[in-house]
Amino acid sequence: MEMVCESGTCRPYRSAGDAGHLPIHKWTSADMSAIHQSCLLKQLDQQRQQELFCDCNVLVEGQIFRAHRNVLYGSSGYFRMLLSQGAKDTLESVNASFDVFSPEIFAIILDFIYSGQLELNSSNVIEVMSAASYLQMNDVISYCKAFIKSFLEISTKEDDESRYLCLSDSSPLQDRRENVIEPSNMCDVSMSSQTRLWDQPEEDQTQEDFRGTSPQPSGLQQNSPPQSSLEAHMDEEQFSSVLPERRRRGSRKRTATSRLVTEDTSLIDLQGVVSHCSQIADELYANIPSIVGVAGVFNKDSTPSMRYKCPFCTHTVKRKADLKRHLRCHTGERPYPCQACSKRFTRLEHLRSHFETIHQARKLVCRKCKRHVTEVTGRVVSEGTRKYRLCDVCIQESGYSELITDGTDGNEDKEGLLLGVEEDMSENRQIAWVMDDDDLAEDSGADLIIQEVEDSDEEASGKKAAEPR
DNA sequence: CTGGGGATGGGGCCC
DNA sequence: GGGGCCCCATCCCCA
């Protein structure tokens, strides 16, 4: 008995139990399941294109899309809710209309629903994700996140470390760059590739980003049977919570990683990638859609309040600039590195606060006894790049005198710190963390060199000086 | 183990 | 729109 897929896309085979014939291929249940589901999906897609048995009309900004309610029901939480309400009447067509995304975006999503392929690029990914968020399609959201993340430098040390280790230990960077999703690439979100992404141990998910999983050829993957979209997707909250948390945990390994970076001769190439990533980030920010109109939010004059909705979460803000700022907590972008310790921050003010607290000992409080000190009664003590104040009493009690950073006996330590000073010295500018106590006392005396980099490399080319207020 | 405090991150909003 | 301030929540270290 010969079994042939009706869609014509699958290889014919013979059943093992067919008398007189030997099986030409050892078929596993996974193969069978994959083939069956693929054929079914193709059949449904063909029916959609021929408008056969379509029982759902979706109106998007005047354009009508015909689809099958069962398919929509199984793919979107929004449609699940919508269709559940009218579930009793199964004979009549269901209509839905949307104004919050464009027909082009919905077409991409509908194509994904019927094919498992998501046509993402850097200019539509935010809108696709917003629409997916609206339609409650977590698998699409997760894929968009991964797509975005693959273009953005995530300044977690674990990520950095693993990436640089990867770069140095095996394949040349160039080879890896070929795996980076190009903006115009069509991305296959067939369930097999999703399975690969999500089935990896958590350690590997962030390290690999999305590079190893895309683009995949469409169609079947024999070793990873497709799942339904609902089975395959990773919970959105789960996904978004993993990365920032890991970023925080990883931040304590910064010093070791900085060494790795400077020793890695492929950094120059990497900066090319990073620069490209930054351009993409800018492009993403530029394409932030004004998907707004949060229900129940009104101005004082009862007019609806227009707010910008984050495509990653449910948060809304009044201003686009605030959304851009908020997006950094999702993208992991940290454009403000501290010169003294390489720790990175999402905001300049956070960097400044960190710098003043950690490296300038601005607080006039004795770290040991917590008493208020003055420039006279307290001295700045330095431990590595970290500075804090101790009152004279605590200094004498604790024997910290050798760590004092003033001109009398802190020279040795200061020389050590000076090793970290970069070429700015030639321009008569000093990085603040080598300034002595007297300079610290004169608030604005120290030039804080704030390095705004395009992305996570520790040796950014462009430098920007800013005066601390 | 727990509570306190410092460091950090994020939101709202003003300039 | 960017910068900055204020406030609050959370994390983490340490006693």
CSV table of C-alpha atoms in Angstrom, one decimal, chain A:
chain,number,residue,atom,x,y,z
A,1,MET,CA,0.0,0.0,0.0
A,2,GLU,CA,1.5,3.3,-1.0
A,3,MET,CA,0.6,6.4,1.0
A,4,VAL,CA,0.9,9.7,-0.7
A,5,CYS,CA,0.5,13.1,0.8
A,6,GLU,CA,-2.4,14.8,-1.0
A,7,SER,CA,-0.6,18.1,-1.0
A,8,GLY,CA,2.1,16.5,-3.1
A,9,THR,CA,4.9,17.9,-1.0
A,10,CYS,CA,5.7,14.8,1.0
A,11,ARG,CA,7.6,11.8,0.0
A,12,PRO,CA,5.5,8.7,-0.8
A,13,TYR,CA,6.1,5.7,1.4
A,14,ARG,CA,4.8,2.3,2.0
A,15,SER,CA,3.5,0.9,5.2
A,16,ALA,CA,5.7,-1.6,7.0
A,17,GLY,CA,2.8,-3.9,7.3
A,18,ASP,CA,2.1,-4.1,3.6
A,19,ALA,CA,2.5,-7.7,2.6
A,20,GLY,CA,5.1,-8.4,0.0
A,21,HIS,CA,6.8,-5.0,0.4
A,22,LEU,CA,9.6,-3.9,2.7
A,23,PRO,CA,9.4,-0.4,4.1
A,24,ILE,CA,11.6,2.0,2.2
A,25,HIS,CA,12.1,4.2,5.2
A,26,LYS,CA,11.9,3.7,8.9
A,27,TRP,CA,9.1,6.1,9.9
A,28,THR,CA,8.8,7.2,13.5
A,29,SER,CA,5.7,8.5,15.1
A,30,ALA,CA,7.4,11.9,15.1
A,31,ASP,CA,7.8,11.8,11.3
A,32,MET,CA,4.2,10.8,10.9
A,33,SER,CA,3.0,13.5,13.2
A,34,ALA,CA,5.1,16.1,11.5
A,35,ILE,CA,4.0,15.2,8.0
A,36,HIS,CA,0.4,15.0,9.0
A,37,GLN,CA,0.4,18.4,10.6
A,38,SER,CA,2.3,20.0,7.8
A,39,CYS,CA,-0.1,18.6,5.2
A,40,LEU,CA,-3.0,19.7,7.2
A,41,LEU,CA,-1.7,23.2,7.5
A,42,LYS,CA,-0.9,23.4,3.8
A,43,GLN,CA,-4.4,22.2,3.1
A,44,LEU,CA,-5.9,24.8,5.3
A,45,ASP,CA,-3.7,27.5,3.7
A,46,GLN,CA,-4.8,26.4,0.2
A,47,GLN,CA,-8.4,26.5,1.3
A,48,ARG,CA,-7.9,30.0,2.7
A,49,GLN,CA,-6.4,31.2,-0.6
A,50,GLN,CA,-9.2,29.6,-2.5
A,51,GLU,CA,-11.7,31.0,0.1
A,52,LEU,CA,-13.0,27.5,0.7
A,53,PHE,CA,-14.9,27.0,3.9
A,54,CYS,CA,-13.8,30.3,5.2
A,55,ASP,CA,-16.2,31.2,8.0
A,56,CYS,CA,-14.5,34.3,9.4
A,57,ASN,CA,-14.1,37.7,8.0
A,58,VAL,CA,-11.5,40.0,9.4
A,59,LEU,CA,-11.7,43.6,8.5
A,60,VAL,CA,-8.5,45.5,8.9
A,61,GLU,CA,-8.7,49.2,7.9
A,62,GLY,CA,-11.2,48.4,5.2
A,63,GLN,CA,-9.4,45.4,3.9
A,64,ILE,CA,-11.1,42.0,4.3
A,65,PHE,CA,-9.2,38.8,5.2
A,66,ARG,CA,-11.0,35.5,4.9
A,67,ALA,CA,-10.0,32.8,7.3
A,68,HIS,CA,-11.2,29.8,9.2
A,69,ARG,CA,-12.4,30.4,12.7
A,70,ASN,CA,-11.0,27.1,13.9
A,71,VAL,CA,-7.5,28.2,12.8
A,72,LEU,CA,-7.8,31.6,14.3
A,73,TYR,CA,-9.2,30.1,17.5
A,74,GLY,CA,-6.2,27.9,17.8
A,75,SER,CA,-3.7,30.5,17.1
A,76,SER,CA,-4.8,33.7,18.9
A,77,GLY,CA,-6.0,34.3,22.4
A,78,TYR,CA,-7.9,37.3,21.1
A,79,PHE,CA,-9.8,35.3,18.6
A,80,ARG,CA,-10.3,32.6,21.1
A,81,MET,CA,-12.1,35.0,23.3
A,82,LEU,CA,-14.0,36.6,20.4
A,83,LEU,CA,-15.0,33.3,18.9
A,84,SER,CA,-16.0,31.7,22.2
A,85,GLN,CA,-18.6,34.3,22.7
A,86,GLY,CA,-20.4,33.4,19.5
A,87,ALA,CA,-19.6,29.7,19.7
A,88,LYS,CA,-23.2,28.6,19.7
A,89,ASP,CA,-23.9,29.9,16.3
A,90,THR,CA,-21.4,27.9,14.2
A,91,LEU,CA,-23.1,28.3,10.9
A,92,GLU,CA,-22.9,32.0,10.4
A,93,SER,CA,-19.7,33.8,9.5
A,94,VAL,CA,-17.9,35.7,12.2
A,95,ASN,CA,-16.7,39.2,11.6
A,96,ALA,CA,-14.0,41.0,13.3
A,97,SER,CA,-12.5,44.4,12.6
A,98,PHE,CA,-9.3,46.0,13.7
A,99,ASP,CA,-7.9,49.5,13.4
A,100,VAL,CA,-4.9,49.2,15.6
A,101,PHE,CA,-2.7,47.6,13.0
A,102,SER,CA,-2.4,47.8,9.3
A,103,PRO,CA,-3.6,45.2,6.7
A,104,GLU,CA,0.0,44.6,5.8
A,105,ILE,CA,0.9,43.6,9.3
A,106,PHE,CA,-2.2,41.4,9.7
A,107,ALA,CA,-1.3,39.7,6.4
A,108,ILE,CA,2.0,38.8,7.8
A,109,ILE,CA,0.4,37.4,10.9
A,110,LEU,CA,-2.2,35.5,9.0
A,111,ASP,CA,0.5,34.1,6.8
A,112,PHE,CA,2.3,32.9,9.9
A,113,ILE,CA,-0.9,31.3,11.3
A,114,TYR,CA,-1.3,29.3,8.1
A,115,SER,CA,2.3,28.6,7.3
A,116,GLY,CA,4.4,28.9,10.4
A,117,GLN,CA,6.6,31.5,8.6
A,118,LEU,CA,6.9,35.0,9.9
A,119,GLU,CA,8.1,37.6,7.5
A,120,LEU,CA,10.0,39.8,9.8
A,121,ASN,CA,12.3,42.7,9.1
A,122,SER,CA,13.7,45.5,11.2
A,123,SER,CA,11.1,47.9,10.0
A,124,ASN,CA,8.0,45.8,10.7
A,125,VAL,CA,9.0,43.8,13.7
A,126,ILE,CA,7.7,46.3,16.3
A,127,GLU,CA,4.4,46.6,14.5
A,128,VAL,CA,4.1,42.9,14.1
A,129,MET,CA,4.9,42.4,17.8
A,130,SER,CA,2.4,45.1,18.8
A,131,ALA,CA,-0.3,43.4,16.7
A,132,ALA,CA,0.7,40.0,18.1
A,133,SER,CA,0.4,41.5,21.5
A,134,TYR,CA,-3.0,42.7,20.7
A,135,LEU,CA,-4.0,39.4,19.3
A,136,GLN,CA,-2.4,37.5,22.2
A,137,MET,CA,-0.1,35.4,20.1
A,138,ASN,CA,2.7,34.7,22.5
A,139,ASP,CA,4.7,32.6,20.1
A,140,VAL,CA,4.9,35.5,17.6
A,141,ILE,CA,5.7,37.9,20.4
A,142,SER,CA,8.5,35.7,21.6
A,143,TYR,CA,9.9,35.3,18.1
A,144,CYS,CA,9.8,39.1,17.6
A,145,LYS,CA,11.6,39.5,20.9
A,146,ALA,CA,14.2,37.1,19.8
A,147,PHE,CA,14.5,38.8,16.4
A,148,ILE,CA,15.0,42.2,18.1
A,149,LYS,CA,17.3,40.7,20.6
A,150,SER,CA,19.5,39.3,17.9
A,151,PHE,CA,20.1,42.8,16.7
A,152,LEU,CA,20.8,44.4,19.9
A,153,GLU,CA,23.7,44.1,22.2
A,154,ILE,CA,22.6,42.8,25.5
A,155,SER,CA,25.1,44.1,27.9
A,156,THR,CA,25.0,41.3,30.3
A,157,LYS,CA,28.3,40.0,31.3
A,158,GLU,CA,27.3,36.4,30.9
A,159,ASP,CA,26.1,37.1,27.4
A,160,ASP,CA,29.2,39.1,26.6
A,161,GLU,CA,31.4,36.5,28.1
A,162,SER,CA,29.9,33.6,26.4
A,163,ARG,CA,29.8,35.4,23.1
A,164,TYR,CA,33.4,36.4,23.3
A,165,LEU,CA,34.3,32.9,24.4
A,166,CYS,CA,32.4,31.5,21.5
A,167,LEU,CA,34.1,33.9,19.1
A,168,SER,CA,37.5,33.0,20.4
A,169,ASP,CA,37.3,29.3,20.9
A,170,SER,CA,36.1,28.0,17.6
A,171,SER,CA,34.8,29.6,14.5
A,172,PRO,CA,36.0,32.9,13.2
A,173,LEU,CA,33.8,35.8,13.8
A,174,GLN,CA,33.0,36.1,10.1
A,175,ASP,CA,31.4,32.7,10.1
A,176,ARG,CA,29.2,33.7,13.0
A,177,ARG,CA,28.2,36.9,11.5
A,178,GLU,CA,26.8,35.0,8.6
A,179,ASN,CA,24.3,33.5,11.0
A,180,VAL,CA,23.0,36.8,12.2
A,181,ILE,CA,19.6,37.5,10.8
A,182,GLU,CA,19.7,40.1,8.1
A,183,PRO,CA,17.0,42.6,8.3
A,184,SER,CA,15.4,41.6,5.1
A,185,ASN,CA,15.5,37.9,5.7
A,186,MET,CA,12.3,36.0,5.9
A,187,CYS,CA,12.3,34.2,9.1
A,188,ASP,CA,10.9,30.8,9.5
A,189,VAL,CA,9.0,30.3,12.7
A,190,SER,CA,8.1,26.7,11.9
A,191,MET,CA,7.6,25.0,15.1
A,192,SER,CA,10.7,23.0,14.7
A,193,SER,CA,12.9,26.1,15.0
A,194,GLN,CA,10.8,27.3,17.9
A,195,THR,CA,11.3,24.0,19.6
A,196,ARG,CA,15.0,24.3,19.2
A,197,LEU,CA,15.0,27.7,20.7
A,198,TRP,CA,12.8,27.1,23.7
A,199,ASP,CA,14.0,23.5,24.3
A,200,GLN,CA,17.5,24.5,25.0
A,201,PRO,CA,18.5,24.7,28.6
A,202,GLU,CA,18.0,28.2,29.9
A,203,GLU,CA,21.7,28.8,30.0
A,204,ASP,CA,21.9,28.4,26.3
A,205,GLN,CA,18.9,30.5,25.4
A,206,THR,CA,20.4,33.8,26.4
A,207,GLN,CA,23.9,32.9,25.3
A,208,GLU,CA,22.9,31.8,21.9
A,209,ASP,CA,20.5,34.6,21.4
A,210,PHE,CA,18.7,33.7,18.3
A,211,ARG,CA,21.7,33.2,16.1
A,212,GLY,CA,21.7,29.5,16.1
A,213,THR,CA,18.0,29.1,15.3
A,214,SER,CA,17.4,31.3,12.3
A,215,PRO,CA,16.9,31.4,9.5
A,216,GLN,CA,15.7,27.9,9.1
A,217,PRO,CA,14.4,26.4,5.9
A,218,SER,CA,10.8,26.1,5.9
A,219,GLY,CA,9.2,22.8,6.1
A,220,LEU,CA,9.7,19.8,8.3
A,221,GLN,CA,12.5,19.0,10.7
A,222,GLN,CA,12.5,15.4,11.2
A,223,ASN,CA,13.9,15.4,14.7
A,224,SER,CA,11.7,18.0,16.1
A,225,PRO,CA,8.1,17.4,15.4
A,226,PRO,CA,6.0,20.4,15.1
A,227,GLN,CA,3.8,21.4,17.9
A,228,SER,CA,0.7,23.4,17.9
A,229,SER,CA,1.4,27.1,18.4
A,230,LEU,CA,-0.1,26.9,21.8
A,231,GLU,CA,2.1,24.1,22.9
A,232,ALA,CA,5.2,25.5,21.4
A,233,HIS,CA,5.2,29.0,22.7
A,234,MET,CA,7.1,30.1,25.7
A,235,ASP,CA,5.1,32.2,28.2
A,236,GLU,CA,5.7,35.8,27.5
A,237,GLU,CA,6.2,36.8,31.1
A,238,GLN,CA,8.5,34.0,31.5
A,239,PHE,CA,10.6,35.1,28.6
A,240,SER,CA,10.7,38.7,29.6
A,241,SER,CA,11.6,38.0,33.1
A,242,VAL,CA,14.5,35.7,32.3
A,243,LEU,CA,16.7,38.2,30.5
A,244,PRO,CA,16.7,41.2,32.8
A,245,GLU,CA,17.2,38.9,35.8
A,246,ARG,CA,20.1,37.2,34.2
A,247,ARG,CA,21.5,40.6,33.3
A,248,ARG,CA,21.5,41.6,36.9
A,249,ARG,CA,23.1,38.5,38.1
A,250,GLY,CA,25.7,38.7,35.4
A,251,SER,CA,26.7,42.2,36.2
A,252,ARG,CA,29.1,41.1,39.0
A,253,LYS,CA,31.5,39.4,36.6
A,254,ARG,CA,32.3,42.6,34.8
A,255,THR,CA,36.0,42.9,35.5
A,256,ALA,CA,36.9,39.5,34.3
A,257,THR,CA,34.9,40.0,31.2
A,258,SER,CA,36.6,43.3,30.4
A,259,ARG,CA,39.8,41.5,30.3
A,260,LEU,CA,38.4,39.0,27.9
A,261,VAL,CA,37.2,41.8,25.7
A,262,THR,CA,40.5,43.5,25.5
A,263,GLU,CA,42.4,40.3,24.8
A,264,ASP,CA,40.1,39.3,22.0
A,265,THR,CA,41.6,40.4,18.8
A,266,SER,CA,38.4,39.9,17.0
A,267,LEU,CA,36.9,42.9,18.8
A,268,ILE,CA,37.4,45.1,15.8
A,269,ASP,CA,35.2,42.9,13.7
A,270,LEU,CA,32.7,42.7,16.5
A,271,GLN,CA,32.4,46.4,16.7
A,272,GLY,CA,31.2,46.3,13.1
A,273,VAL,CA,28.4,43.9,14.2
A,274,VAL,CA,27.7,46.1,17.2
A,275,SER,CA,27.5,49.2,15.2
A,276,HIS,CA,25.1,47.5,12.9
A,277,CYS,CA,23.1,46.4,15.8
A,278,SER,CA,22.9,50.0,17.1
A,279,GLN,CA,21.6,51.1,13.7
A,280,ILE,CA,18.9,48.5,13.8
A,281,ALA,CA,18.0,49.6,17.4
A,282,ASP,CA,17.7,53.2,16.1
A,283,GLU,CA,15.6,51.9,13.3
A,284,LEU,CA,13.4,50.1,15.7
A,285,TYR,CA,13.0,53.1,17.9
A,286,ALA,CA,12.2,55.2,14.8
A,287,ASN,CA,9.5,52.7,13.9
A,288,ILE,CA,7.8,52.7,17.3
A,289,PRO,CA,4.1,52.6,16.3
A,290,SER,CA,1.7,54.8,18.0
A,291,ILE,CA,-0.6,51.9,18.9
A,292,VAL,CA,-2.5,53.7,21.5
A,293,GLY,CA,-6.0,54.2,22.8
A,294,VAL,CA,-5.8,52.4,26.1
A,295,ALA,CA,-9.3,51.7,27.2
A,296,GLY,CA,-10.6,53.6,30.1
A,297,VAL,CA,-8.0,56.3,30.1
A,298,PHE,CA,-9.3,59.7,29.6
A,299,ASN,CA,-8.1,63.2,30.0
A,300,LYS,CA,-9.7,65.7,32.3
A,301,ASP,CA,-11.9,67.0,29.5
A,302,SER,CA,-13.2,63.5,28.9
A,303,THR,CA,-11.3,63.1,25.6
A,304,PRO,CA,-9.6,59.8,25.2
A,305,SER,CA,-6.0,59.9,26.4
A,306,MET,CA,-3.6,58.7,23.7
A,307,ARG,CA,-0.8,56.7,25.2
A,308,TYR,CA,2.1,54.7,23.7
A,309,LYS,CA,1.9,51.0,24.4
A,310,CYS,CA,5.0,49.0,24.9
A,311,PRO,CA,5.0,46.1,22.5
A,312,PHE,CA,6.9,43.9,25.0
A,313,CYS,CA,4.5,44.3,27.9
A,314,THR,CA,1.3,46.0,29.0
A,315,HIS,CA,3.0,49.2,30.1
A,316,THR,CA,1.8,52.4,28.5
A,317,VAL,CA,3.3,55.9,28.6
A,318,LYS,CA,2.3,59.3,27.6
A,319,ARG,CA,5.4,60.2,25.7
A,320,LYS,CA,7.2,58.5,22.9
A,321,ALA,CA,10.5,59.4,24.5
A,322,ASP,CA,9.4,57.7,27.7
A,323,LEU,CA,8.5,54.6,25.7
A,324,LYS,CA,12.0,54.7,24.1
A,325,ARG,CA,13.5,54.9,27.6
A,326,HIS,CA,11.2,52.1,28.8
A,327,LEU,CA,12.1,49.9,25.9
A,328,ARG,CA,15.7,49.7,27.1
A,329,CYS,CA,14.6,47.5,30.0
A,330,HIS,CA,13.4,45.0,27.4
A,331,THR,CA,16.1,45.3,24.8
A,332,GLY,CA,18.9,45.3,27.4
A,333,GLU,CA,20.5,48.3,25.8
A,334,ARG,CA,22.9,50.0,28.2
A,335,PRO,CA,24.5,52.9,26.4
A,336,TYR,CA,26.3,54.4,29.4
A,337,PRO,CA,29.3,52.5,30.6
A,338,CYS,CA,31.2,53.6,33.7
A,339,GLN,CA,34.8,54.3,32.9
A,340,ALA,CA,36.0,53.2,36.2
A,341,CYS,CA,34.4,49.8,36.6
A,342,SER,CA,32.9,49.1,33.2
A,343,LYS,CA,29.4,48.7,34.7
A,344,ARG,CA,26.8,49.8,32.2
A,345,PHE,CA,23.6,51.8,32.7
A,346,THR,CA,20.5,52.5,30.8
A,347,ARG,CA,20.5,56.1,31.8
A,348,LEU,CA,23.0,58.8,32.1
A,349,GLU,CA,21.6,59.8,35.5
A,350,HIS,CA,22.1,56.3,36.8
A,351,LEU,CA,25.6,56.3,35.6
A,352,ARG,CA,26.2,59.7,37.3
A,353,SER,CA,24.6,58.5,40.5
A,354,HIS,CA,26.7,55.4,40.5
A,355,PHE,CA,29.9,57.3,39.7
A,356,GLU,CA,29.4,59.8,42.4
A,357,THR,CA,28.5,57.2,45.0
A,358,ILE,CA,30.9,54.5,44.2
A,359,HIS,CA,33.9,56.2,42.6
A,360,GLN,CA,33.8,59.7,44.1
A,361,ALA,CA,32.6,59.1,47.6
A,362,ARG,CA,30.3,62.1,47.3
A,363,LYS,CA,28.3,61.1,50.4
A,364,LEU,CA,29.6,62.9,53.4
A,365,VAL,CA,28.9,59.9,55.7
A,366,CYS,CA,31.3,57.7,57.4
A,367,ARG,CA,30.9,54.2,55.9
A,368,LYS,CA,31.7,52.5,59.2
A,369,CYS,CA,29.9,54.5,61.8
A,370,LYS,CA,27.4,56.1,59.5
A,371,ARG,CA,28.0,59.5,61.1
A,372,HIS,CA,28.0,62.6,59.1
A,373,VAL,CA,31.5,63.8,58.2
A,374,THR,CA,32.9,67.0,56.7
A,375,GLU,CA,35.9,67.5,54.5
A,376,VAL,CA,37.8,68.1,57.7
A,377,THR,CA,36.6,65.3,59.8
A,378,GLY,CA,36.4,62.6,57.1
A,379,ARG,CA,38.8,61.2,54.6
A,380,VAL,CA,38.3,59.4,51.3
A,381,VAL,CA,39.4,55.8,51.4
A,382,SER,CA,39.9,53.9,48.2
A,383,GLU,CA,39.6,50.2,47.7
A,384,GLY,CA,40.3,49.5,44.0
A,385,THR,CA,38.2,51.8,42.0
A,386,ARG,CA,35.7,52.1,44.9
A,387,LYS,CA,35.9,55.1,47.2
A,388,TYR,CA,34.1,56.0,50.4
A,389,ARG,CA,34.6,58.2,53.4
A,390,LEU,CA,35.6,57.3,56.9
A,391,CYS,CA,35.7,59.6,59.8
A,392,ASP,CA,39.1,60.2,61.4
A,393,VAL,CA,38.1,58.1,64.4
A,394,CYS,CA,37.2,55.0,62.3
A,395,ILE,CA,40.3,55.5,60.2
A,396,GLN,CA,42.5,55.3,63.3
A,397,GLU,CA,40.5,52.4,64.8
A,398,SER,CA,40.5,50.4,61.6
A,399,GLY,CA,44.0,51.1,60.4
A,400,TYR,CA,42.8,52.2,57.0
A,401,SER,CA,45.4,55.0,56.7
A,402,GLU,CA,47.3,53.2,54.0
A,403,LEU,CA,44.2,53.4,51.7
A,404,ILE,CA,43.6,57.1,52.0
A,405,THR,CA,43.7,58.6,48.6
A,406,ASP,CA,45.0,62.1,49.4
A,407,GLY,CA,48.4,63.3,48.4
A,408,THR,CA,50.2,62.1,51.4
A,409,ASP,CA,50.1,58.3,51.3
A,410,GLY,CA,47.7,57.3,48.5
A,411,ASN,CA,50.2,57.5,45.7
A,412,GLU,CA,50.7,53.9,45.2
A,413,ASP,CA,47.1,53.2,44.9
A,414,LYS,CA,46.6,56.2,42.7
A,415,GLU,CA,49.2,54.9,40.3
A,416,GLY,CA,47.4,51.7,40.1
A,417,LEU,CA,44.3,53.5,39.2
A,418,LEU,CA,46.1,55.6,36.7
A,419,LEU,CA,46.7,52.5,34.7
A,420,GLY,CA,43.1,52.7,33.8
A,421,VAL,CA,43.2,56.2,32.5
A,422,GLU,CA,43.0,56.4,28.8
A,423,GLU,CA,44.3,58.8,26.3
A,424,ASP,CA,42.2,61.6,27.7
A,425,MET,CA,45.1,62.5,29.9
A,426,SER,CA,46.8,64.1,26.9
A,427,GLU,CA,43.9,66.4,26.6
A,428,ASN,CA,44.4,67.6,30.2
A,429,ARG,CA,41.3,65.7,31.2
A,430,GLN,CA,41.3,63.3,34.1
A,431,ILE,CA,38.9,60.6,34.7
A,432,ALA,CA,37.3,61.5,38.0
A,433,TRP,CA,38.1,58.4,39.9
A,434,VAL,CA,41.7,59.4,40.1
A,435,MET,CA,41.0,62.8,41.5
A,436,ASP,CA,42.0,63.3,45.1
A,437,ASP,CA,39.8,64.4,48.0
A,438,ASP,CA,40.3,68.1,47.5
A,439,ASP,CA,39.1,67.9,44.0
A,440,LEU,CA,36.2,65.8,45.1
A,441,ALA,CA,35.2,68.5,47.5
A,442,GLU,CA,34.9,71.0,44.7
A,443,ASP,CA,32.0,69.4,43.1
A,444,SER,CA,32.4,70.4,39.5
A,445,GLY,CA,36.1,70.1,39.5
A,446,ALA,CA,36.3,66.6,38.1
A,447,ASP,CA,35.5,66.0,34.5
A,448,LEU,CA,33.4,62.9,34.3
A,449,ILE,CA,34.2,61.4,31.0
A,450,ILE,CA,31.0,59.8,30.0
A,451,GLN,CA,31.3,57.4,27.2
A,452,GLU,CA,28.2,57.0,25.2
A,453,VAL,CA,28.8,53.9,23.1
A,454,GLU,CA,26.6,52.5,20.4
A,455,ASP,CA,26.6,49.2,22.0
A,456,SER,CA,28.3,46.9,24.4
A,457,ASP,CA,31.9,47.0,23.4
A,458,GLU,CA,34.1,48.3,26.1
A,459,GLU,CA,36.3,50.3,23.9
A,460,ALA,CA,33.9,52.5,22.0
A,461,SER,CA,35.3,54.9,19.6
A,462,GLY,CA,33.1,57.9,20.2
A,463,LYS,CA,33.6,59.7,23.5
A,464,LYS,CA,31.4,62.4,24.9
A,465,ALA,CA,32.4,64.5,27.8
A,466,ALA,CA,29.7,65.6,30.2
A,467,GLU,CA,29.9,67.8,33.2
A,468,PRO,CA,28.3,66.4,36.4
A,469,ARG,CA,25.9,68.8,37.8
